[in-house]
Amino acid sequence: MASYILKSEPAVYSYADLAADKRTHWDGVRNATAQQNMRAMKKGDTAWIYHSQTDKAIVGIAKVVKGPYPDPDQPGTTAKGDPKGVLVDIAPVAELEEPITLKALKADGRFDELGLIRQSRLSVMPVPAALDKLLREMAGVG
DNA sequence: GCCAACGTTGGC
DNA sequence: GCCAACGTTGGC
């Protein structure tokens, strides 16, 4: 099962918002690379929620409950006939008791290949299975 | 279709 | 608040 990191500004939509909503459409992803990553997601995949700016930490785990499917806010299709934009639905799984900070990830050294560190602006990125395992160990889940 | 200019994001 | 990185836009 695949694993991803979804980045969000907590001022806009935080893990607490997701926990309150029980489920949300992860929309507003316009970046082409992030869109590509979202297209690869499947129902049941893991989604780590990362807060940028004030927190700069992974604060919770969610799972993909639907998707990807065409984003009604980005109508139309590409030249290839694919939807221009897709989105997924996610539901909260657990909030981390101790958020995994960006600082900790950098200090660890084993996460250097992670998109979060190498390409900080990317808002949706895949997590290799080995690193997903590490994150679970650090988070004390799974 | 290429490339420079510009805007946005996010870490520090 | 600043700066670096990167994506996007628009002129050619």
PDB file of C-alpha atoms (C1' of nucleotides) in Angstrom:
ATOM      1  CA  MET A   1       0.000   0.000   0.000  1.00  0.00           C
ATOM      2  CA  ALA A   2       1.339   3.352  -0.993  1.00  0.00           C
ATOM      3  CA  SER A   3       1.964   6.278   1.268  1.00  0.00           C
ATOM      4  CA  TYR A   4       2.002  10.016   0.663  1.00  0.00           C
ATOM      5  CA  ILE A   5       2.538  13.294   2.421  1.00  0.00           C
ATOM      6  CA  LEU A   6      -0.096  15.965   2.007  1.00  0.00           C
ATOM      7  CA  LYS A   7       1.030  19.432   2.888  1.00  0.00           C
ATOM      8  CA  SER A   8      -1.294  22.045   4.253  1.00  0.00           C
ATOM      9  CA  GLU A   9      -1.096  25.433   5.846  1.00  0.00           C
ATOM     10  CA  PRO A  10      -2.696  24.950   9.241  1.00  0.00           C
ATOM     11  CA  ALA A  11      -4.219  28.418   9.060  1.00  0.00           C
ATOM     12  CA  VAL A  12      -6.134  27.269   5.979  1.00  0.00           C
ATOM     13  CA  TYR A  13      -6.910  23.650   6.784  1.00  0.00           C
ATOM     14  CA  SER A  14      -5.371  21.811   9.717  1.00  0.00           C
ATOM     15  CA  TYR A  15      -5.471  18.242  10.921  1.00  0.00           C
ATOM     16  CA  ALA A  16      -7.846  19.419  13.643  1.00  0.00           C
ATOM     17  CA  ASP A  17     -10.205  20.619  10.908  1.00  0.00           C
ATOM     18  CA  LEU A  18     -10.004  17.222   9.257  1.00  0.00           C
ATOM     19  CA  ALA A  19     -10.664  15.459  12.556  1.00  0.00           C
ATOM     20  CA  ALA A  20     -13.725  17.635  13.072  1.00  0.00           C
ATOM     21  CA  ASP A  21     -14.957  17.128   9.515  1.00  0.00           C
ATOM     22  CA  LYS A  22     -14.390  13.333   9.570  1.00  0.00           C
ATOM     23  CA  ARG A  23     -13.781  13.487   5.869  1.00  0.00           C
ATOM     24  CA  THR A  24     -12.752  16.084   3.351  1.00  0.00           C
ATOM     25  CA  HIS A  25     -12.079  16.708  -0.301  1.00  0.00           C
ATOM     26  CA  TRP A  26      -8.382  17.383  -0.650  1.00  0.00           C
ATOM     27  CA  ASP A  27      -8.753  20.028  -3.302  1.00  0.00           C
ATOM     28  CA  GLY A  28      -6.969  23.142  -4.396  1.00  0.00           C
ATOM     29  CA  VAL A  29      -3.934  21.247  -5.640  1.00  0.00           C
ATOM     30  CA  ARG A  30      -2.940  23.010  -8.819  1.00  0.00           C
ATOM     31  CA  ASN A  31       0.725  22.226  -9.094  1.00  0.00           C
ATOM     32  CA  ALA A  32       1.348  19.844 -11.985  1.00  0.00           C
ATOM     33  CA  THR A  33       3.746  17.558 -10.145  1.00  0.00           C
ATOM     34  CA  ALA A  34       1.475  17.403  -7.113  1.00  0.00           C
ATOM     35  CA  GLN A  35      -1.429  16.588  -9.407  1.00  0.00           C
ATOM     36  CA  GLN A  36       0.554  13.744 -10.938  1.00  0.00           C
ATOM     37  CA  ASN A  37       1.236  12.341  -7.499  1.00  0.00           C
ATOM     38  CA  MET A  38      -2.440  12.573  -6.617  1.00  0.00           C
ATOM     39  CA  ARG A  39      -3.375  10.646  -9.739  1.00  0.00           C
ATOM     40  CA  ALA A  40      -1.310   7.736  -8.446  1.00  0.00           C
ATOM     41  CA  MET A  41      -3.163   7.583  -5.142  1.00  0.00           C
ATOM     42  CA  LYS A  42      -5.637   4.818  -4.427  1.00  0.00           C
ATOM     43  CA  LYS A  43      -8.336   4.221  -1.902  1.00  0.00           C
ATOM     44  CA  GLY A  44      -6.770   2.826   1.245  1.00  0.00           C
ATOM     45  CA  ASP A  45      -3.427   4.561   0.785  1.00  0.00           C
ATOM     46  CA  THR A  46      -1.841   6.373   3.708  1.00  0.00           C
ATOM     47  CA  ALA A  47      -1.713  10.147   3.802  1.00  0.00           C
ATOM     48  CA  TRP A  48       0.540  11.862   6.307  1.00  0.00           C
ATOM     49  CA  ILE A  49      -0.640  15.370   7.059  1.00  0.00           C
ATOM     50  CA  TYR A  50       2.153  17.910   7.213  1.00  0.00           C
ATOM     51  CA  HIS A  51       1.667  21.442   8.476  1.00  0.00           C
ATOM     52  CA  SER A  52       3.846  24.053   6.829  1.00  0.00           C
ATOM     53  CA  GLN A  53       4.790  27.469   8.162  1.00  0.00           C
ATOM     54  CA  THR A  54       3.980  27.641  11.881  1.00  0.00           C
ATOM     55  CA  ASP A  55       4.304  23.947  12.690  1.00  0.00           C
ATOM     56  CA  LYS A  56       6.634  22.530  10.051  1.00  0.00           C
ATOM     57  CA  ALA A  57       5.800  19.053  11.246  1.00  0.00           C
ATOM     58  CA  ILE A  58       3.849  15.942  10.387  1.00  0.00           C
ATOM     59  CA  VAL A  59       0.931  16.117  12.774  1.00  0.00           C
ATOM     60  CA  GLY A  60      -1.394  13.307  11.822  1.00  0.00           C
ATOM     61  CA  ILE A  61      -2.243  10.340   9.667  1.00  0.00           C
ATOM     62  CA  ALA A  62      -5.152  10.088   7.314  1.00  0.00           C
ATOM     63  CA  LYS A  63      -6.214   7.590   4.705  1.00  0.00           C
ATOM     64  CA  VAL A  64      -7.499   7.938   1.203  1.00  0.00           C
ATOM     65  CA  VAL A  65     -11.166   7.000   1.149  1.00  0.00           C
ATOM     66  CA  LYS A  66     -11.951   7.975  -2.403  1.00  0.00           C
ATOM     67  CA  GLY A  67     -10.128   8.974  -5.428  1.00  0.00           C
ATOM     68  CA  PRO A  68      -8.647  10.257  -7.462  1.00  0.00           C
ATOM     69  CA  TYR A  69     -11.538  11.692  -9.384  1.00  0.00           C
ATOM     70  CA  PRO A  70     -12.043  14.794 -11.551  1.00  0.00           C
ATOM     71  CA  ASP A  71     -12.050  18.080  -9.659  1.00  0.00           C
ATOM     72  CA  PRO A  72     -15.259  20.003 -10.368  1.00  0.00           C
ATOM     73  CA  ASP A  73     -13.331  23.228  -9.750  1.00  0.00           C
ATOM     74  CA  GLN A  74     -10.981  22.412 -12.582  1.00  0.00           C
ATOM     75  CA  PRO A  75     -13.304  21.333 -15.378  1.00  0.00           C
ATOM     76  CA  GLY A  76     -12.272  20.082 -18.761  1.00  0.00           C
ATOM     77  CA  THR A  77      -9.805  17.527 -20.000  1.00  0.00           C
ATOM     78  CA  THR A  78      -6.233  17.542 -21.174  1.00  0.00           C
ATOM     79  CA  ALA A  79      -5.207  16.842 -24.738  1.00  0.00           C
ATOM     80  CA  LYS A  80      -4.856  13.205 -23.743  1.00  0.00           C
ATOM     81  CA  GLY A  81      -8.419  13.086 -22.515  1.00  0.00           C
ATOM     82  CA  ASP A  82      -7.523  12.935 -18.843  1.00  0.00           C
ATOM     83  CA  PRO A  83      -9.256  15.225 -16.374  1.00  0.00           C
ATOM     84  CA  LYS A  84      -7.404  18.509 -16.003  1.00  0.00           C
ATOM     85  CA  GLY A  85      -7.421  18.318 -12.257  1.00  0.00           C
ATOM     86  CA  VAL A  86      -8.126  15.540  -9.809  1.00  0.00           C
ATOM     87  CA  LEU A  87      -8.750  15.382  -6.109  1.00  0.00           C
ATOM     88  CA  VAL A  88      -9.067  12.715  -3.462  1.00  0.00           C
ATOM     89  CA  ASP A  89     -11.166  12.328  -0.356  1.00  0.00           C
ATOM     90  CA  ILE A  90      -9.393  11.586   2.895  1.00  0.00           C
ATOM     91  CA  ALA A  91     -10.496  10.694   6.404  1.00  0.00           C
ATOM     92  CA  PRO A  92      -8.545  11.118   9.651  1.00  0.00           C
ATOM     93  CA  VAL A  93      -6.910   8.063  11.229  1.00  0.00           C
ATOM     94  CA  ALA A  94      -4.878   9.364  14.147  1.00  0.00           C
ATOM     95  CA  GLU A  95      -3.348  12.534  15.391  1.00  0.00           C
ATOM     96  CA  LEU A  96       0.289  12.124  16.394  1.00  0.00           C
ATOM     97  CA  GLU A  97       0.933  12.577  20.072  1.00  0.00           C
ATOM     98  CA  GLU A  98       4.332  13.926  19.187  1.00  0.00           C
ATOM     99  CA  PRO A  99       4.466  15.663  15.819  1.00  0.00           C
ATOM    100  CA  ILE A 100       7.423  14.669  13.678  1.00  0.00           C
ATOM    101  CA  THR A 101       9.131  17.932  12.950  1.00  0.00           C
ATOM    102  CA  LEU A 102      10.943  18.887   9.798  1.00  0.00           C
ATOM    103  CA  LYS A 103      13.952  19.505  11.974  1.00  0.00           C
ATOM    104  CA  ALA A 104      13.844  15.952  13.278  1.00  0.00           C
ATOM    105  CA  LEU A 105      13.492  14.560   9.769  1.00  0.00           C
ATOM    106  CA  LYS A 106      16.482  16.551   8.603  1.00  0.00           C
ATOM    107  CA  ALA A 107      18.526  15.631  11.638  1.00  0.00           C
ATOM    108  CA  ASP A 108      17.760  11.942  11.169  1.00  0.00           C
ATOM    109  CA  GLY A 109      19.461  11.823   7.813  1.00  0.00           C
ATOM    110  CA  ARG A 110      17.500   8.862   6.485  1.00  0.00           C
ATOM    111  CA  PHE A 111      14.849  11.115   5.017  1.00  0.00           C
ATOM    112  CA  ASP A 112      17.143  13.049   2.726  1.00  0.00           C
ATOM    113  CA  GLU A 113      15.548  11.564  -0.373  1.00  0.00           C
ATOM    114  CA  LEU A 114      12.105  12.613   0.746  1.00  0.00           C
ATOM    115  CA  GLY A 115      10.458  15.260  -1.411  1.00  0.00           C
ATOM    116  CA  LEU A 116       9.531  17.182   1.692  1.00  0.00           C
ATOM    117  CA  ILE A 117      13.181  17.915   2.298  1.00  0.00           C
ATOM    118  CA  ARG A 118      14.478  18.063  -1.237  1.00  0.00           C
ATOM    119  CA  GLN A 119      11.637  20.040  -2.742  1.00  0.00           C
ATOM    120  CA  SER A 120       9.939  21.960  -0.017  1.00  0.00           C
ATOM    121  CA  ARG A 121       7.324  23.582  -2.191  1.00  0.00           C
ATOM    122  CA  LEU A 122       5.768  20.393  -3.444  1.00  0.00           C
ATOM    123  CA  SER A 123       2.410  19.916  -1.752  1.00  0.00           C
ATOM    124  CA  VAL A 124       1.742  16.259  -2.543  1.00  0.00           C
ATOM    125  CA  MET A 125       4.567  13.745  -2.599  1.00  0.00           C
ATOM    126  CA  PRO A 126       5.032   9.988  -2.427  1.00  0.00           C
ATOM    127  CA  VAL A 127       6.730   8.364   0.576  1.00  0.00           C
ATOM    128  CA  PRO A 128       8.875   5.300  -0.174  1.00  0.00           C
ATOM    129  CA  ALA A 129       7.770   2.201   1.754  1.00  0.00           C
ATOM    130  CA  ALA A 130      10.937   2.125   3.843  1.00  0.00           C
ATOM    131  CA  LEU A 131      10.462   5.713   4.928  1.00  0.00           C
ATOM    132  CA  ASP A 132       6.786   5.156   5.645  1.00  0.00           C
ATOM    133  CA  LYS A 133       7.874   2.394   8.022  1.00  0.00           C
ATOM    134  CA  LEU A 134      10.323   4.747   9.705  1.00  0.00           C
ATOM    135  CA  LEU A 135       7.665   7.391  10.102  1.00  0.00           C
ATOM    136  CA  ARG A 136       5.333   4.873  11.693  1.00  0.00           C
ATOM    137  CA  GLU A 137       8.030   3.893  14.135  1.00  0.00           C
ATOM    138  CA  MET A 138       8.713   7.507  15.016  1.00  0.00           C
ATOM    139  CA  ALA A 139       5.030   8.214  15.358  1.00  0.00           C
ATOM    140  CA  GLY A 140       4.437   5.103  17.393  1.00  0.00           C
ATOM    141  CA  VAL A 141       1.648   3.859  15.146  1.00  0.00           C
ATOM    142  CA  GLY A 142       0.932   1.004  12.808  1.00  0.00           C
TER     143      GLY A 142
ATOM    144  C1'  DG B   1       8.746  26.241 -28.747  1.00  0.00           C
ATOM    145  C1'  DC B   2      12.189  28.796 -26.109  1.00  0.00           C
ATOM    146  C1'  DC B   3      13.504  31.773 -22.572  1.00  0.00           C
ATOM    147  C1'  DA B   4      13.283  35.692 -19.582  1.00  0.00           C
ATOM    148  C1'  DA B   5      10.453  37.929 -16.215  1.00  0.00           C
ATOM    149  C1'  DC B   6       7.465  37.530 -12.673  1.00  0.00           C
ATOM    150  C1'  DG B   7       4.768  35.563  -8.780  1.00  0.00           C
ATOM    151  C1'  DT B   8       4.289  32.296  -5.055  1.00  0.00           C
ATOM    152  C1'  DT B   9       5.733  29.316  -1.568  1.00  0.00           C
ATOM    153  C1'  DG B  10       8.077  28.049   2.440  1.00  0.00           C
ATOM    154  C1'  DG B  11      12.087  27.785   5.422  1.00  0.00           C
ATOM    155  C1'  DC B  12      15.072  30.527   8.015  1.00  0.00           C
TER     156       DC B  12
ATOM    157  C1'  DG C   1      10.869  40.147   6.769  1.00  0.00           C
ATOM    158  C1'  DC C   2      14.097  38.166   3.677  1.00  0.00           C
ATOM    159  C1'  DC C   3      15.724  35.175   0.317  1.00  0.00           C
ATOM    160  C1'  DA C   4      16.087  31.008  -2.443  1.00  0.00           C
ATOM    161  C1'  DA C   5      13.716  27.697  -5.235  1.00  0.00           C
ATOM    162  C1'  DC C   6      10.580  26.677  -8.420  1.00  0.00           C
ATOM    163  C1'  DG C   7       6.427  27.037 -11.427  1.00  0.00           C
ATOM    164  C1'  DT C   8       3.951  29.803 -14.618  1.00  0.00           C
ATOM    165  C1'  DT C   9       3.227  33.259 -17.905  1.00  0.00           C
ATOM    166  C1'  DG C  10       3.922  35.937 -21.875  1.00  0.00           C
ATOM    167  C1'  DG C  11       6.720  37.869 -25.604  1.00  0.00           C
ATOM    168  C1'  DC C  12       9.308  36.684 -29.332  1.00  0.00           C
TER     169       DC C  12
END
